[in-house]
Amino acid sequence: MFQNVEPTPLDPIIRLIGIFKADSRDNKIDMGVGVFRDSNGNTPIMSAVKEAEQRLHDQQTTKTYVGLSGDESFNKHITRMVFGDADTSRIRAVQAPGGCGALRVLSEMLSRVSSDSKVWLTDPTWGNHYPIFQGSGFETATYPYLNRTTKTVAVDELLDALSRRGPKDIVVFHGCCHNPSGAELQPEHWDEIARLAAKTGFFPFFDLAYQGFGDSLEQDAYSIRTVAREVESLVVASSCSKNFGLYRDRVGCAMIAGETSESADLACAQLLSTARSSYSMPPDHGAAIVGMILEDQELHQVWERELDGMRRRILELRVQMSDKLRTRTGHDRWDFIADHRGMFSLLVLDDEQVNRLRDEYAIYVVAGGRINIAGLRDEEEMDRFVDAFVTVTE
Ligand code: LMR
C-alpha cells in the first residue's frame, strides 16, 4: 500500500515547531508559531478558564454525546461576540474542532452548494488556507493585500481587485490581525468592502482567529458586522485558541448568515452533514468552558481583563520594537511594526536572512519573515532580536 507514496512536505509552521524543539541551545527564542507568551515565556491557562474547568469538573455528571452542533450556550455566546446585536434570526452557529475545523467544514459545505465557485485568498495569507480550500475541491487564487515595501495594506489594489469579483467568487478575509502580515484594514476600508460585496455579489468568508488581540473585542469585529449588514449571506470561522488560550482543546465555531432564516437552515443542514461525515461531533470540554465563561458575569469580567492584558503586552512590545529599530538604524523603515495588530508582523525576509537568524542567533521566525512578537520574553530578548535583525538585514 505505502511503498510508492510520494513524500509530503510538512506545513512550514509545524515543521518549525519540530526544529525549535530539537534545538538544544538554551538561549533559543521562538517567534514562530502563533501562540501568545507572557513575559516569562509561558502560555498560561487563563484564570477564568481554570475556574470554569473546576466548576465543570464538579458539576458535570455525564460524558454522553452533546450533539452534532455542539454546545448551544457556546454557539449563542460566540454568535453575540462576533455579530454583536445584529438580528440573529438568519444566523446559525455550529461548534467546530478549532478555527481550522470551522474553516474546513464551511469550505466543504460551500463546495457542496457552489462547487464551481473560485476561492480568493489575500496575498499573502496563512499557509494552511490553501490546503483547506483546495482540499474541498476549490480552485484558489489570490488578491492583493500587502504592499511588501511599506508593509501596509495595498488598499487601492485590493479594492480594485474586489470590484472585479462576482457571485461565483468566494472572498476570504481575515476579520482582524491579519496572518501573516499584521497589516490591518481600517474601518473606512471595511465600509468600502461591504459596499463592493453588496454591489458585485461576491461571497464573503471571514476567518476570525484573533478577536480581542487587535484593538478590542468590539473593534476587532467591525469588519464582520459591517459586511454582514450589507450583504445577503456570508460565513465566519472563529477560533477560541488564542483569545481563551485553549489551543489544544480545539474550540472553534462555524457561523452562517443566510439570506433568510429558511436558507440559513438549509445551509446549516449541509454543514452538519459535512461534520457528521468527518469528525461527527465536536469535542466538548473547551467549548463548555467558553460557554460557561461567557454566561457568567464574574468569569466574563475576569476573562476580559486578562485578554486586555495580553493585548496590551503585544501593543507595548510593538512600540518597543519599532522605537529600538528607529534608534538603532536611524531611519523610520520599521515604524510600521507599531501600527500592525495582533501577534504577527511580516518583515519580508529571504531564506538566507531567516536561516541566519536561526543558525547564528537561535532566533526562530517563519519562512518569509513572519515574527510572533509575543515570543519575546523581556527587554534582553528584545535587544538580542534587534541586534540580530539589524545585522542580517542592513
Ligand atoms: C499560526 O499561524 O502560527 C497559528 O495559527 C498556528 C497554526 O496552526 O498555524
Short mmCIF file of C-alpha atoms and ligand atoms in Angstrom, two decimals:
data_model
loop_
_atom_site.label_atom_id
_atom_site.label_comp_id
_atom_site.label_asym_id
_atom_site.label_seq_id
_atom_site.Cartn_x
_atom_site.Cartn_y
_atom_site.Cartn_z
CA MET A 1 0.00 0.00 0.00
CA PHE A 2 2.57 2.58 1.03
CA GLN A 3 5.71 1.68 -0.91
CA ASN A 4 5.19 4.23 -3.64
CA VAL A 5 3.70 7.01 -1.58
CA GLU A 6 5.01 10.42 -2.61
CA PRO A 7 6.87 12.32 0.13
CA THR A 8 4.65 15.10 1.55
CA PRO A 9 6.25 18.32 2.74
CA LEU A 10 5.15 19.35 6.24
CA ASP A 11 3.44 22.71 6.73
CA PRO A 12 6.31 25.19 7.40
CA ILE A 13 4.89 26.32 10.76
CA ILE A 14 4.50 22.74 12.01
CA ARG A 15 8.00 21.89 10.75
CA LEU A 16 9.45 24.89 12.57
CA ILE A 17 7.88 23.75 15.86
CA GLY A 18 9.79 20.46 15.49
CA ILE A 19 13.12 22.09 14.60
CA PHE A 20 12.78 24.51 17.53
CA LYS A 21 12.05 21.68 19.97
CA ALA A 22 15.10 19.76 18.79
CA ASP A 23 17.44 22.78 19.16
CA SER A 24 19.47 22.28 22.34
CA ARG A 25 20.68 25.92 22.68
CA ASP A 26 19.25 27.28 25.91
CA ASN A 27 19.12 30.86 24.65
CA LYS A 28 16.79 29.99 21.73
CA ILE A 29 13.87 32.34 21.04
CA ASP A 30 10.64 31.10 19.45
CA MET A 31 9.00 33.79 17.31
CA GLY A 32 7.45 31.15 15.06
CA VAL A 33 4.08 29.57 15.81
CA GLY A 34 1.20 31.90 16.70
CA VAL A 35 0.96 31.20 20.41
CA PHE A 36 0.74 34.02 22.97
CA ARG A 37 3.50 34.07 25.60
CA ASP A 38 3.78 36.21 28.72
CA SER A 39 6.89 37.99 29.95
CA ASN A 40 8.16 34.72 31.45
CA GLY A 41 7.84 32.94 28.13
CA ASN A 42 4.82 30.92 29.32
CA THR A 43 1.43 30.37 27.74
CA PRO A 44 -0.54 30.19 30.98
CA ILE A 45 -4.03 28.79 31.38
CA MET A 46 -6.22 31.88 31.85
CA SER A 47 -7.67 32.24 35.38
CA ALA A 48 -11.27 32.28 34.15
CA VAL A 49 -10.56 29.07 32.23
CA LYS A 50 -9.06 27.41 35.32
CA GLU A 51 -12.08 28.40 37.39
CA ALA A 52 -14.57 27.23 34.75
CA GLU A 53 -12.71 23.92 34.43
CA GLN A 54 -13.01 23.42 38.17
CA ARG A 55 -16.73 24.15 38.08
CA LEU A 56 -17.19 21.85 35.11
CA HIS A 57 -15.31 19.10 36.89
CA ASP A 58 -17.54 19.49 39.96
CA GLN A 59 -20.82 19.83 38.10
CA GLN A 60 -20.55 17.51 35.12
CA THR A 61 -22.44 14.26 35.58
CA THR A 62 -22.11 12.59 32.19
CA LYS A 63 -19.89 12.36 29.16
CA THR A 64 -22.61 11.31 26.79
CA TYR A 65 -22.79 12.97 23.36
CA VAL A 66 -23.77 16.63 23.28
CA GLY A 67 -24.93 16.69 19.66
CA LEU A 68 -23.81 17.45 16.12
CA SER A 69 -23.86 21.22 16.55
CA GLY A 70 -22.13 21.09 19.93
CA ASP A 71 -22.78 23.25 22.98
CA GLU A 72 -25.72 25.57 22.31
CA SER A 73 -24.75 28.04 25.03
CA PHE A 74 -21.30 28.32 23.42
CA ASN A 75 -22.86 28.80 19.97
CA LYS A 76 -25.22 31.51 21.24
CA HIS A 77 -22.50 33.47 23.03
CA ILE A 78 -19.96 33.25 20.21
CA THR A 79 -22.61 34.46 17.78
CA ARG A 80 -23.12 37.53 20.03
CA MET A 81 -19.39 38.08 20.42
CA VAL A 82 -18.92 38.07 16.66
CA PHE A 83 -22.13 39.65 15.34
CA GLY A 84 -22.90 41.97 18.28
CA ASP A 85 -26.54 42.98 18.48
CA ALA A 86 -27.37 42.02 14.89
CA ASP A 87 -30.64 40.21 14.26
CA THR A 88 -29.63 36.58 14.78
CA SER A 89 -32.76 35.03 13.23
CA ARG A 90 -30.87 34.36 9.99
CA ILE A 91 -27.60 33.30 11.70
CA ARG A 92 -26.72 29.70 12.55
CA ALA A 93 -23.70 28.58 14.57
CA VAL A 94 -22.11 25.17 14.84
CA GLN A 95 -19.32 24.39 17.27
CA ALA A 96 -16.26 23.00 15.46
CA PRO A 97 -12.87 21.50 16.35
CA GLY A 98 -10.83 24.71 16.40
CA GLY A 99 -10.83 27.59 13.92
CA CYS A 100 -9.21 25.27 11.42
CA GLY A 101 -12.02 22.72 11.77
CA ALA A 102 -14.55 25.53 11.30
CA LEU A 103 -12.78 26.70 8.14
CA ARG A 104 -12.79 23.19 6.75
CA VAL A 105 -16.46 22.33 7.38
CA LEU A 106 -17.56 25.68 6.00
CA SER A 107 -15.39 25.17 2.96
CA GLU A 108 -16.79 21.64 2.45
CA MET A 109 -20.32 22.95 2.86
CA LEU A 110 -19.70 25.68 0.25
CA SER A 111 -18.19 23.17 -2.16
CA ARG A 112 -21.43 21.18 -1.93
CA VAL A 113 -23.64 24.18 -2.63
CA SER A 114 -21.45 26.06 -5.11
CA SER A 115 -18.72 23.76 -6.42
CA ASP A 116 -17.90 25.97 -9.42
CA SER A 117 -17.03 28.99 -7.26
CA LYS A 118 -13.45 30.16 -7.01
CA VAL A 119 -11.85 30.98 -3.66
CA TRP A 120 -9.82 34.21 -3.39
CA LEU A 121 -7.17 34.49 -0.69
CA THR A 122 -5.18 37.52 0.42
CA ASP A 123 -1.62 37.75 -0.87
CA PRO A 124 -0.03 36.68 1.44
CA THR A 125 -2.24 34.54 3.67
CA TRP A 126 -1.98 31.88 6.37
CA GLY A 127 -0.31 28.93 4.60
CA ASN A 128 -2.97 26.44 5.68
CA HIS A 129 -5.72 28.30 3.82
CA TYR A 130 -4.52 26.73 0.55
CA PRO A 131 -4.83 23.04 1.51
CA ILE A 132 -8.09 23.70 3.37
CA PHE A 133 -9.88 25.22 0.37
CA GLN A 134 -8.15 23.15 -2.30
CA GLY A 135 -8.81 20.03 -0.24
CA SER A 136 -12.53 20.83 -0.50
CA GLY A 137 -12.17 20.87 -4.29
CA PHE A 138 -11.95 24.63 -4.86
CA GLU A 139 -9.67 26.37 -7.26
CA THR A 140 -7.85 29.14 -5.37
CA ALA A 141 -6.39 32.45 -6.50
CA THR A 142 -5.01 35.48 -4.67
CA TYR A 143 -5.96 39.15 -4.49
CA PRO A 144 -3.53 41.93 -3.47
CA TYR A 145 -3.24 42.62 0.23
CA LEU A 146 0.23 43.60 1.39
CA ASN A 147 2.47 46.26 -0.08
CA ARG A 148 5.76 44.48 0.62
CA THR A 149 7.75 47.71 0.58
CA THR A 150 5.71 49.78 3.03
CA LYS A 151 4.25 46.74 4.85
CA THR A 152 0.86 48.43 4.80
CA VAL A 153 -2.29 47.17 3.10
CA ALA A 154 -2.30 47.83 -0.64
CA VAL A 155 -5.78 49.30 -0.32
CA ASP A 156 -6.27 50.62 -3.87
CA GLU A 157 -5.13 47.39 -5.49
CA LEU A 158 -7.24 45.36 -3.08
CA LEU A 159 -10.41 47.37 -3.73
CA ASP A 160 -9.78 47.31 -7.46
CA ALA A 161 -9.40 43.51 -7.41
CA LEU A 162 -12.56 43.08 -5.35
CA SER A 163 -14.55 45.36 -7.67
CA ARG A 164 -13.92 42.76 -10.39
CA ARG A 165 -15.28 39.81 -8.41
CA GLY A 166 -18.82 38.45 -8.78
CA PRO A 167 -21.36 35.93 -7.46
CA LYS A 168 -19.15 32.93 -8.31
CA ASP A 169 -16.31 34.25 -6.17
CA ILE A 170 -15.77 33.39 -2.51
CA VAL A 171 -13.51 36.03 -1.00
CA VAL A 172 -11.68 35.06 2.18
CA PHE A 173 -10.98 37.88 4.65
CA HIS A 174 -9.08 37.90 7.93
CA GLY A 175 -11.54 39.55 10.33
CA CYS A 176 -8.69 41.21 12.25
CA CYS A 177 -4.97 40.76 13.00
CA HIS A 178 -4.03 39.62 9.50
CA ASN A 179 -1.94 36.46 9.45
CA PRO A 180 0.90 36.60 8.44
CA SER A 181 1.31 40.32 7.68
CA GLY A 182 -0.08 42.11 10.77
CA ALA A 183 -1.16 44.96 8.45
CA GLU A 184 -4.77 45.97 9.08
CA LEU A 185 -7.62 47.31 7.01
CA GLN A 186 -9.20 50.36 8.67
CA PRO A 187 -12.94 50.83 9.35
CA GLU A 188 -13.40 53.04 6.28
CA HIS A 189 -11.88 50.28 4.13
CA TRP A 190 -14.32 47.74 5.55
CA ASP A 191 -17.17 50.17 4.77
CA GLU A 192 -15.98 50.22 1.17
CA ILE A 193 -15.53 46.43 1.03
CA ALA A 194 -19.06 45.97 2.38
CA ARG A 195 -20.42 48.25 -0.36
CA LEU A 196 -18.46 46.36 -3.02
CA ALA A 197 -19.66 42.99 -1.76
CA ALA A 198 -23.27 44.17 -1.92
CA LYS A 199 -22.75 45.64 -5.40
CA THR A 200 -20.81 42.84 -7.08
CA GLY A 201 -22.34 39.90 -5.21
CA PHE A 202 -19.12 38.14 -4.21
CA PHE A 203 -19.45 35.87 -1.18
CA PRO A 204 -17.52 36.93 1.96
CA PHE A 205 -15.85 34.23 4.03
CA PHE A 206 -14.30 35.50 7.28
CA ASP A 207 -11.52 33.80 9.20
CA LEU A 208 -11.58 35.27 12.73
CA ALA A 209 -8.79 33.69 14.76
CA TYR A 210 -7.61 36.64 16.87
CA GLN A 211 -10.67 38.57 18.09
CA GLY A 212 -9.55 40.67 21.08
CA PHE A 213 -5.86 40.64 20.12
CA GLY A 214 -6.06 43.72 17.87
CA ASP A 215 -7.82 46.76 19.34
CA SER A 216 -10.69 45.30 21.40
CA LEU A 217 -13.26 42.52 21.20
CA GLU A 218 -15.73 45.01 19.72
CA GLN A 219 -13.43 46.83 17.30
CA ASP A 220 -11.99 43.56 16.02
CA ALA A 221 -15.48 42.53 14.92
CA TYR A 222 -16.12 45.76 12.99
CA SER A 223 -15.20 44.06 9.70
CA ILE A 224 -17.72 41.24 10.00
CA ARG A 225 -20.52 43.32 11.48
CA THR A 226 -20.17 45.95 8.76
CA VAL A 227 -20.10 43.48 5.89
CA ALA A 228 -22.93 41.41 7.42
CA ARG A 229 -25.18 44.48 7.43
CA GLU A 230 -24.72 44.99 3.69
CA VAL A 231 -24.71 41.51 2.15
CA GLU A 232 -27.36 38.82 1.95
CA SER A 233 -25.18 35.97 3.13
CA LEU A 234 -21.70 35.19 4.44
CA VAL A 235 -19.85 32.73 6.66
CA VAL A 236 -17.44 33.12 9.59
CA ALA A 237 -14.94 30.64 11.03
CA SER A 238 -13.98 31.80 14.50
CA SER A 239 -11.43 30.39 16.91
CA CYS A 240 -11.03 30.45 20.70
CA SER A 241 -7.47 29.09 20.58
CA LYS A 242 -5.82 32.45 21.17
CA ASN A 243 -8.35 34.66 22.96
CA PHE A 244 -9.21 31.93 25.51
CA GLY A 245 -5.77 30.30 25.34
CA LEU A 246 -7.47 26.98 24.59
CA TYR A 247 -5.13 25.93 21.79
CA ARG A 248 -5.02 22.19 22.45
CA ASP A 249 -8.69 21.89 23.37
CA ARG A 250 -9.71 22.78 19.81
CA VAL A 251 -12.53 25.27 20.20
CA GLY A 252 -13.98 26.97 17.16
CA CYS A 253 -17.29 27.96 15.67
CA ALA A 254 -18.63 27.83 12.12
CA MET A 255 -21.25 30.52 11.53
CA ILE A 256 -23.61 31.05 8.62
CA ALA A 257 -25.61 34.20 7.93
CA GLY A 258 -28.26 33.27 5.36
CA GLU A 259 -30.49 35.41 3.17
CA THR A 260 -33.45 34.28 5.27
CA SER A 261 -33.98 32.10 8.29
CA GLU A 262 -35.06 29.27 5.95
CA SER A 263 -31.97 29.46 3.74
CA ALA A 264 -29.75 29.60 6.84
CA ASP A 265 -31.38 26.35 7.98
CA LEU A 266 -30.75 24.70 4.62
CA ALA A 267 -27.08 25.72 4.62
CA CYS A 268 -26.72 24.66 8.24
CA ALA A 269 -28.13 21.21 7.46
CA GLN A 270 -25.44 20.82 4.77
CA LEU A 271 -22.81 21.96 7.28
CA LEU A 272 -23.96 19.43 9.86
CA SER A 273 -23.98 16.65 7.30
CA THR A 274 -20.39 17.61 6.37
CA ALA A 275 -19.39 17.49 10.02
CA ARG A 276 -21.12 14.14 10.51
CA SER A 277 -19.13 12.58 7.69
CA SER A 278 -15.78 13.81 9.02
CA TYR A 279 -15.43 14.10 12.83
CA SER A 280 -19.14 13.62 13.58
CA MET A 281 -19.48 15.58 16.83
CA PRO A 282 -17.13 18.29 18.13
CA PRO A 283 -15.07 17.84 21.33
CA ASP A 284 -16.97 19.22 24.32
CA HIS A 285 -14.53 20.27 27.02
CA GLY A 286 -13.14 23.58 25.70
CA ALA A 287 -16.44 24.83 24.34
CA ALA A 288 -18.22 24.03 27.61
CA ILE A 289 -15.62 26.20 29.37
CA VAL A 290 -16.05 29.09 26.93
CA GLY A 291 -19.84 28.81 27.19
CA MET A 292 -19.60 28.94 30.98
CA ILE A 293 -17.27 31.95 30.99
CA LEU A 294 -19.43 33.93 28.59
CA GLU A 295 -22.60 33.05 30.51
CA ASP A 296 -21.28 34.00 33.94
CA GLN A 297 -20.85 37.75 34.53
CA GLU A 298 -17.99 37.40 37.02
CA LEU A 299 -15.99 34.91 34.95
CA HIS A 300 -16.66 37.01 31.87
CA GLN A 301 -15.09 40.06 33.52
CA VAL A 302 -12.06 38.12 34.74
CA TRP A 303 -11.52 36.74 31.24
CA GLU A 304 -11.86 40.13 29.53
CA ARG A 305 -9.38 41.72 31.93
CA GLU A 306 -6.84 39.02 31.22
CA LEU A 307 -7.42 39.29 27.49
CA ASP A 308 -6.92 43.08 27.72
CA GLY A 309 -3.61 42.42 29.48
CA MET A 310 -2.48 40.11 26.68
CA ARG A 311 -3.36 42.69 24.07
CA ARG A 312 -1.58 45.45 26.00
CA ARG A 313 1.58 43.35 26.20
CA ILE A 314 1.53 42.83 22.42
CA LEU A 315 0.98 46.54 21.75
CA GLU A 316 3.77 47.54 24.14
CA LEU A 317 6.18 45.10 22.51
CA ARG A 318 5.29 46.58 19.13
CA VAL A 319 6.06 50.13 20.23
CA GLN A 320 9.26 48.98 21.94
CA MET A 321 10.50 47.15 18.86
CA SER A 322 9.81 49.96 16.42
CA ASP A 323 11.41 52.52 18.81
CA LYS A 324 14.51 50.41 19.22
CA LEU A 325 14.83 49.80 15.49
CA ARG A 326 14.45 53.52 14.78
CA THR A 327 17.13 54.40 17.36
CA ARG A 328 19.41 51.64 16.18
CA THR A 329 19.14 52.26 12.41
CA GLY A 330 18.45 55.99 12.36
CA HIS A 331 15.55 55.60 9.93
CA ASP A 332 11.80 55.00 10.12
CA ARG A 333 11.61 51.94 7.87
CA TRP A 334 10.38 49.74 10.71
CA ASP A 335 7.84 52.16 12.22
CA PHE A 336 5.05 50.06 10.71
CA ILE A 337 5.63 47.46 13.43
CA ALA A 338 3.88 49.74 15.94
CA ASP A 339 0.90 50.17 13.60
CA HIS A 340 0.41 46.46 12.94
CA ARG A 341 -2.06 44.49 15.03
CA GLY A 342 -2.13 41.01 16.54
CA MET A 343 0.91 38.88 17.26
CA PHE A 344 2.36 38.86 13.76
CA SER A 345 4.30 41.17 11.51
CA LEU A 346 5.69 40.07 8.19
CA LEU A 347 9.14 41.63 7.98
CA VAL A 348 9.70 40.27 4.45
CA LEU A 349 12.97 38.37 4.83
CA ASP A 350 14.60 36.00 2.36
CA ASP A 351 15.58 32.41 3.21
CA GLU A 352 19.17 33.37 3.89
CA GLN A 353 18.15 36.01 6.44
CA VAL A 354 15.68 33.65 8.14
CA ASN A 355 18.33 30.90 8.29
CA ARG A 356 20.97 33.25 9.65
CA LEU A 357 18.63 34.38 12.43
CA ARG A 358 18.12 30.73 13.33
CA ASP A 359 21.63 29.34 12.86
CA GLU A 360 23.72 32.25 14.16
CA TYR A 361 21.37 33.79 16.74
CA ALA A 362 19.00 30.95 17.76
CA ILE A 363 16.01 33.12 16.79
CA TYR A 364 13.17 31.30 15.04
CA VAL A 365 10.85 33.13 12.64
CA VAL A 366 8.57 31.64 9.97
CA ALA A 367 9.83 31.49 6.36
CA GLY A 368 9.22 34.82 4.64
CA GLY A 369 9.97 36.68 7.86
CA ARG A 370 6.78 36.39 9.91
CA ILE A 371 7.53 37.14 13.55
CA ASN A 372 5.34 36.43 16.56
CA ILE A 373 6.22 39.45 18.67
CA ALA A 374 4.83 37.82 21.85
CA GLY A 375 7.63 35.26 21.56
CA LEU A 376 9.99 37.85 23.08
CA ARG A 377 10.14 37.42 26.82
CA ASP A 378 11.82 40.58 28.05
CA GLU A 379 13.97 43.54 27.10
CA GLU A 380 17.09 41.42 26.93
CA GLU A 381 15.48 39.18 24.29
CA MET A 382 14.13 42.23 22.50
CA ASP A 383 17.66 43.68 22.33
CA ARG A 384 19.05 40.39 21.10
CA PHE A 385 16.42 40.27 18.38
CA VAL A 386 17.01 43.88 17.33
CA ASP A 387 20.80 43.34 17.15
CA ALA A 388 20.47 40.14 15.15
CA PHE A 389 17.80 41.57 12.89
CA VAL A 390 19.79 44.69 12.09
CA THR A 391 22.88 42.58 11.38
CA VAL A 392 21.12 40.28 8.92
CA THR A 393 19.11 43.00 7.16
CA GLU A 394 21.26 46.14 6.97
C1 LMR B 1 -0.08 30.22 13.27
O1 LMR B 1 -0.38 30.80 12.22
O2 LMR B 1 1.07 30.15 13.71
C2 LMR B 1 -1.17 29.59 14.11
O3 LMR B 1 -2.41 29.83 13.53
C3 LMR B 1 -0.94 28.16 14.37
C4 LMR B 1 -1.10 27.30 13.17
O4 LMR B 1 -1.81 26.31 13.29
O5 LMR B 1 -0.51 27.58 12.12
#
